[in-house]
Coordinates of C-alpha atoms and ligand atoms in Angstrom, one line a residue:
X1 CA 88.4 -1.8 -28.0
X2 CA 89.9 1.2 -25.9
X3 CA 91.8 2.3 -29.1
X4 CA 89.1 2.1 -31.5
X5 CA 86.9 4.4 -29.2
X6 CA 89.9 7.1 -29.0
X7 CA 90.2 6.8 -32.8
X8 CA 86.6 7.3 -33.4
X9 CA 86.4 10.5 -30.9
X10 CA 89.7 11.8 -32.9
X11 CA 89.1 15.0 -35.0
X12 CA 88.9 13.8 -38.4
X13 CA 91.1 15.9 -40.9
X14 CA 90.0 15.9 -44.6
X15 CA 91.5 17.3 -47.6
X16 CA 89.8 15.7 -50.5
X17 CA 86.2 16.4 -51.4
X18 CA 85.6 12.4 -52.1
X19 CA 86.7 12.0 -48.2
X20 CA 84.6 14.7 -47.2
X21 CA 81.4 13.2 -49.1
X22 CA 82.5 9.9 -47.3
X23 CA 82.6 11.2 -43.9
X24 CA 79.7 13.5 -43.6
X25 CA 77.0 11.9 -46.0
X26 CA 75.2 10.5 -42.8
X27 CA 75.7 13.5 -40.9
X28 CA 71.9 15.4 -40.7
X29 CA 72.8 17.9 -37.7
X30 CA 76.0 19.3 -39.0
X31 CA 77.3 22.7 -37.6
X32 CA 79.9 24.4 -40.1
X33 CA 82.4 27.2 -39.1
X34 CA 84.1 28.6 -41.8
X35 CA 87.4 30.3 -41.0
X36 CA 90.8 31.4 -43.0
X37 CA 92.6 29.9 -39.9
X38 CA 95.0 31.8 -37.7
X39 CA 92.8 30.6 -35.2
X40 CA 92.1 32.7 -31.7
X41 CA 89.5 32.8 -29.1
X42 CA 86.8 34.4 -31.3
X43 CA 86.8 31.3 -33.7
X44 CA 86.8 29.2 -30.4
X45 CA 83.5 30.8 -29.4
X46 CA 82.0 29.8 -32.7
X47 CA 83.0 26.3 -32.4
X48 CA 81.9 26.1 -28.8
X49 CA 78.3 27.6 -29.9
X50 CA 78.3 25.0 -33.0
X51 CA 79.1 22.1 -30.6
X52 CA 76.3 23.1 -28.0
X53 CA 73.6 23.7 -31.0
X54 CA 74.5 20.7 -33.4
X55 CA 75.6 17.0 -33.1
X56 CA 78.6 17.4 -35.1
X57 CA 80.9 20.4 -36.0
X58 CA 82.9 21.0 -39.0
X59 CA 85.4 23.8 -39.3
X60 CA 87.2 24.6 -42.5
X61 CA 90.5 26.4 -43.0
X62 CA 90.7 27.9 -46.3
X63 CA 92.4 31.1 -47.2
X64 CA 89.9 32.2 -49.9
X65 CA 91.9 34.0 -53.0
X66 CA 89.0 35.6 -54.7
X67 CA 88.2 37.5 -51.8
X68 CA 91.3 39.3 -51.6
X69 CA 91.0 42.7 -53.7
X70 CA 94.8 43.2 -52.8
X71 CA 97.5 40.5 -54.0
X72 CA 99.8 41.6 -51.2
X73 CA 97.0 41.2 -48.6
X74 CA 96.4 37.7 -49.7
X75 CA 100.4 36.9 -49.6
X76 CA 100.7 38.3 -46.3
X77 CA 97.6 37.0 -44.6
X78 CA 98.8 35.0 -41.4
X79 CA 98.9 31.3 -41.8
X80 CA 99.5 28.8 -38.9
X81 CA 98.4 25.5 -40.1
X82 CA 99.9 23.1 -37.5
X83 CA 99.0 25.5 -34.6
X84 CA 95.2 25.5 -35.9
X85 CA 95.2 22.0 -36.0
X86 CA 96.4 21.5 -32.5
X87 CA 93.8 23.9 -31.2
X88 CA 90.7 22.3 -32.9
X89 CA 91.8 19.3 -31.5
X90 CA 91.7 20.9 -28.1
X91 CA 88.1 22.0 -28.6
X92 CA 87.3 18.4 -29.7
X93 CA 86.2 19.3 -33.2
X94 CA 84.6 16.6 -35.1
X95 CA 86.0 17.3 -38.7
X96 CA 88.2 19.7 -39.9
X97 CA 88.3 20.6 -43.7
X98 CA 91.3 21.9 -45.5
X99 CA 90.8 22.0 -49.1
X100 CA 93.0 23.0 -51.9
X101 CA 92.2 26.1 -53.9
X102 CA 91.8 23.7 -56.9
X103 CA 89.3 21.5 -55.1
X104 CA 87.0 24.5 -54.6
X105 CA 87.5 26.3 -57.9
X106 CA 88.2 23.6 -60.3
X107 CA 85.1 21.8 -59.9
X108 CA 82.1 23.8 -61.0
X109 CA 81.3 27.3 -62.4
X110 CA 78.8 28.8 -59.8
X111 CA 76.5 31.5 -60.9
X112 CA 78.3 34.9 -61.0
X113 CA 77.3 36.8 -57.7
X114 CA 76.5 40.7 -58.2
X115 CA 75.7 42.9 -55.3
X116 CA 73.1 45.4 -55.8
X117 CA 73.3 49.0 -55.2
X118 CA 72.1 49.1 -51.6
X119 CA 74.4 46.4 -50.7
X120 CA 77.6 48.5 -51.9
X121 CA 78.3 50.5 -48.9
X122 CA 80.8 49.9 -46.0
X123 CA 83.3 47.3 -46.7
X124 CA 81.7 46.6 -50.1
X125 CA 82.6 50.1 -51.1
X126 CA 86.4 50.1 -50.2
X127 CA 87.0 46.6 -51.2
X128 CA 86.0 45.8 -54.5
X129 CA 85.0 42.2 -55.3
X130 CA 85.5 41.2 -51.6
X131 CA 81.9 39.8 -50.9
X132 CA 81.4 38.7 -54.3
X133 CA 84.1 36.5 -53.5
X134 CA 82.9 35.6 -50.0
X135 CA 79.6 34.7 -51.3
X136 CA 80.6 32.5 -53.8
X137 CA 83.1 30.6 -51.8
X138 CA 80.7 29.9 -49.2
X139 CA 77.7 28.9 -51.8
X140 CA 80.5 26.4 -52.8
X141 CA 81.3 25.1 -49.3
X142 CA 77.3 25.1 -48.5
X143 CA 76.6 22.9 -51.5
X144 CA 79.5 20.5 -50.4
X145 CA 78.7 20.3 -46.7
X146 CA 75.0 20.9 -46.8
X147 CA 75.3 22.2 -43.0
X148 CA 72.2 22.5 -40.9
X149 CA 73.7 25.6 -39.5
X150 CA 76.4 27.9 -40.0
X151 CA 78.2 30.0 -37.3
X152 CA 79.7 33.3 -38.2
X153 CA 81.1 36.5 -36.1
X154 CA 79.3 39.6 -35.3
X155 CA 82.7 41.2 -35.8
X156 CA 82.3 41.0 -39.3
X157 CA 78.6 41.9 -39.2
X158 CA 78.2 43.2 -42.9
X159 CA 79.5 39.8 -43.8
X160 CA 77.1 37.6 -41.7
X161 CA 74.4 39.9 -43.0
X162 CA 75.1 39.3 -46.6
X163 CA 75.9 35.7 -46.1
X164 CA 72.7 34.9 -44.1
X165 CA 70.5 36.4 -46.8
X166 CA 72.3 34.7 -49.5
X167 CA 72.5 31.1 -47.8
X168 CA 68.9 31.2 -46.4
X169 CA 67.5 32.0 -49.7
X170 CA 69.1 29.3 -51.6
X171 CA 69.4 26.6 -49.2
X172 CA 67.6 25.0 -45.9
X173 CA 70.8 25.9 -44.0
X174 CA 70.2 28.5 -40.9
X175 CA 73.1 31.2 -40.5
X176 CA 73.7 32.4 -36.8
X177 CA 75.8 35.3 -35.6
X178 CA 78.0 35.2 -32.5
X179 CA 79.3 38.0 -30.3
X180 CA 82.4 39.7 -30.8
X181 CA 85.2 38.1 -28.7
X182 CA 87.5 41.1 -27.4
X183 CA 90.8 41.5 -25.5
X184 CA 91.3 42.9 -21.9
X185 CA 92.0 46.2 -23.9
X186 CA 88.7 45.9 -26.0
X187 CA 90.5 45.1 -29.2
X188 CA 88.3 42.6 -31.1
X189 CA 90.4 39.4 -31.6
X190 CA 91.4 39.1 -35.3
X191 CA 94.1 37.0 -37.2
X192 CA 95.4 40.5 -38.6
X193 CA 96.3 41.7 -35.0
X194 CA 99.3 39.5 -35.3
X195 CA 100.4 41.9 -38.0
X196 CA 100.5 44.8 -35.4
X197 CA 103.4 45.5 -33.1
X198 CA 103.1 46.3 -29.6
X199 CA 102.4 49.9 -29.6
X200 CA 99.8 49.9 -32.5
X201 CA 97.9 47.1 -30.7
X202 CA 97.8 49.6 -27.9
X203 CA 96.4 51.9 -30.1
X204 CA 93.9 49.8 -31.6
X205 CA 92.7 49.4 -27.9
X206 CA 92.4 52.9 -27.4
X207 CA 90.6 53.3 -30.4
X208 CA 88.1 50.5 -29.6
X209 CA 87.5 52.3 -26.0
X210 CA 86.7 55.9 -27.9
X211 CA 84.3 54.2 -30.2
X212 CA 82.5 52.2 -27.5
X213 CA 82.0 55.9 -25.9
X214 CA 80.9 57.3 -29.2
X215 CA 78.3 54.6 -29.4
X216 CA 77.0 55.5 -26.2
X217 CA 77.0 59.3 -27.0
X218 CA 75.2 58.7 -30.5
X219 CA 72.0 57.2 -28.7
X220 CA 69.6 60.0 -28.3
X221 CA 71.5 62.6 -30.1
X222 CA 69.8 63.9 -33.1
X223 CA 73.0 65.7 -34.3
X224 CA 74.9 62.6 -34.1
X225 CA 76.3 62.8 -37.7
X226 CA 78.3 66.0 -36.5
X227 CA 79.6 64.2 -33.7
X228 CA 81.0 61.5 -35.8
X229 CA 82.8 63.9 -37.9
X230 CA 84.5 65.4 -35.1
X231 CA 85.3 62.1 -33.4
X232 CA 86.7 61.1 -36.8
X233 CA 89.2 63.8 -37.6
X234 CA 90.3 63.7 -33.8
X235 CA 91.1 59.9 -34.1
X236 CA 93.0 60.6 -37.4
X237 CA 95.1 63.2 -35.7
X238 CA 95.6 61.4 -32.5
X239 CA 96.6 58.0 -33.8
X240 CA 97.8 58.9 -37.2
X241 CA 95.5 56.5 -38.8
X242 CA 93.5 56.3 -42.0
X243 CA 89.9 55.8 -41.5
X244 CA 88.0 54.3 -44.6
X245 CA 84.3 54.7 -43.1
X246 CA 82.8 55.7 -39.7
X247 CA 79.3 55.4 -39.8
X248 CA 76.0 54.2 -38.1
X249 CA 73.5 51.8 -39.8
X250 CA 70.3 50.3 -38.8
X251 CA 70.9 46.9 -37.4
X252 CA 68.3 45.2 -39.1
X253 CA 68.6 46.1 -42.9
X254 CA 72.0 48.3 -42.9
X255 CA 70.3 51.3 -44.0
X256 CA 71.7 54.6 -43.0
X257 CA 68.2 55.7 -41.8
X258 CA 68.1 54.7 -38.2
X259 CA 64.5 55.7 -37.8
X260 CA 65.0 55.4 -33.9
X261 CA 65.8 51.7 -34.4
X262 CA 68.7 49.8 -33.0
X263 CA 71.8 50.7 -34.9
X264 CA 75.5 49.8 -34.9
X265 CA 78.6 51.9 -35.3
X266 CA 80.8 50.5 -38.1
X267 CA 84.6 51.6 -38.7
X268 CA 87.4 50.3 -41.0
X269 CA 90.9 51.9 -40.6
X270 CA 94.4 51.4 -41.5
X271 CA 96.9 51.3 -38.8
X272 CA 100.5 51.4 -40.1
X273 CA 99.3 49.4 -43.1
X274 CA 97.1 47.0 -41.6
X275 CA 93.5 47.3 -42.3
X276 CA 91.0 46.4 -39.0
X277 CA 87.4 46.6 -39.2
X278 CA 85.0 46.3 -36.0
X279 CA 81.5 47.4 -35.2
X280 CA 79.7 48.6 -31.6
Ligands
AMP301 P1 88.1 34.8 -40.5 O1 89.0 33.5 -40.1 O2 88.6 35.9 -40.2 O3 87.4 34.5 -41.8 O4 87.0 34.5 -39.4 C1 86.1 33.4 -39.3 C2 84.8 33.6 -38.5 O5 85.2 34.0 -37.3 C3 83.9 34.8 -39.4 O6 82.8 34.4 -39.2 C4 84.5 35.8 -38.3 O7 83.5 36.9 -38.1 C5 84.7 35.3 -36.9 N1 85.2 36.1 -36.0 C6 86.8 36.6 -36.3 N2 87.1 37.4 -35.1 C7 86.0 36.9 -34.0 C8 85.8 37.7 -32.9 N3 86.6 38.3 -32.5 N4 84.7 37.5 -32.2 C9 83.8 36.3 -32.7 N5 83.9 35.9 -34.1 C10 85.0 36.5 -34.8

C-alpha cells in the first residue's frame, strides 16, 4: 500500500504521445510549463507558480529546432537531461514530457504562422523565423496537452506577448507571465549563461545594473532616446559587446509610442559570441 502511494506520487516521465494521452486525458486543471531544458531557478519559479494555481503540473523539455535561425546555436544549446529530471523530481512535478522531434513534427501539418509587420520588432527583426517556430511548436504542444494554464517568463517578454495573443485567440487556455528571476549580481538566469566564462558573467551583471539605472533615468525624461543612444555607445566601448537593440516599448502593446504608459527597456546583445536578452 505504502509503495503504491509512493508510485502514484512520483513524477511520470512521458516520451510517447500515446502515453501522454493516457496519462492526462482526465486532467481538467493542468498547468503547463514549456521549456528547452538546462533548468535553473527561473524555470523552478514557473513550476512553483503552476503548482500553486493548478491541480497538476506538466513540464516539457524540448529543444525546438525550428525556432533556431542558426544551426550552430541549435547544436551548442546547453543540454542536461539527467540533471533536469532530478531537478523536476525534487520540485514534485506531476508529469514531465520529453518528446522527440519526430513525435512533434511528423504527425500533422499545422497552418503556416506569419508575423505581421507590427510584430516584426525586437528579436523578431533580428532572428528571422524564430517566433514563427515558437508559435508553431506551442500550437502543437497546446493542442496535444490542452492545458488550462500556461506559465511563461517575463524574461522573454516578447515571446510571452506573442504566445499569449496567439494561444488565447485559438484555445481556452490562459497564458500567464511570471517575473524574471535574477542572480545576486542582477543577471537574469538563463540556460545560455552556462556558455559564459566567469569574467563575461561578471560583465553581464555590470551591464544589467547599468540598464536598471538607465530605466530609472528614462522615466519622466522627454529626451530619453538621446539618453539611450549615449548609454548604448558607452556600453559597447566599456564591455566590447555587440548590441542588436536597446529600446523602450509600451508594455501593453509593444509599440514604440510610449504615450506616458508603463514601458519596458528591451536589450539583446552578444557577449563573446553568446546572445543574451533581457528587459527591465
Ligand atoms: P527556455 O527553457 O529558455 O525556453 O525557457 C522556458 C521558460 O522559462 C520561458 O517561459 C522563459 O521565459 C522562462 N524563463 C527563462 N529564464 C527565466 C528567468 N530568469 N526568470 C523567469 N522565467 C524564466
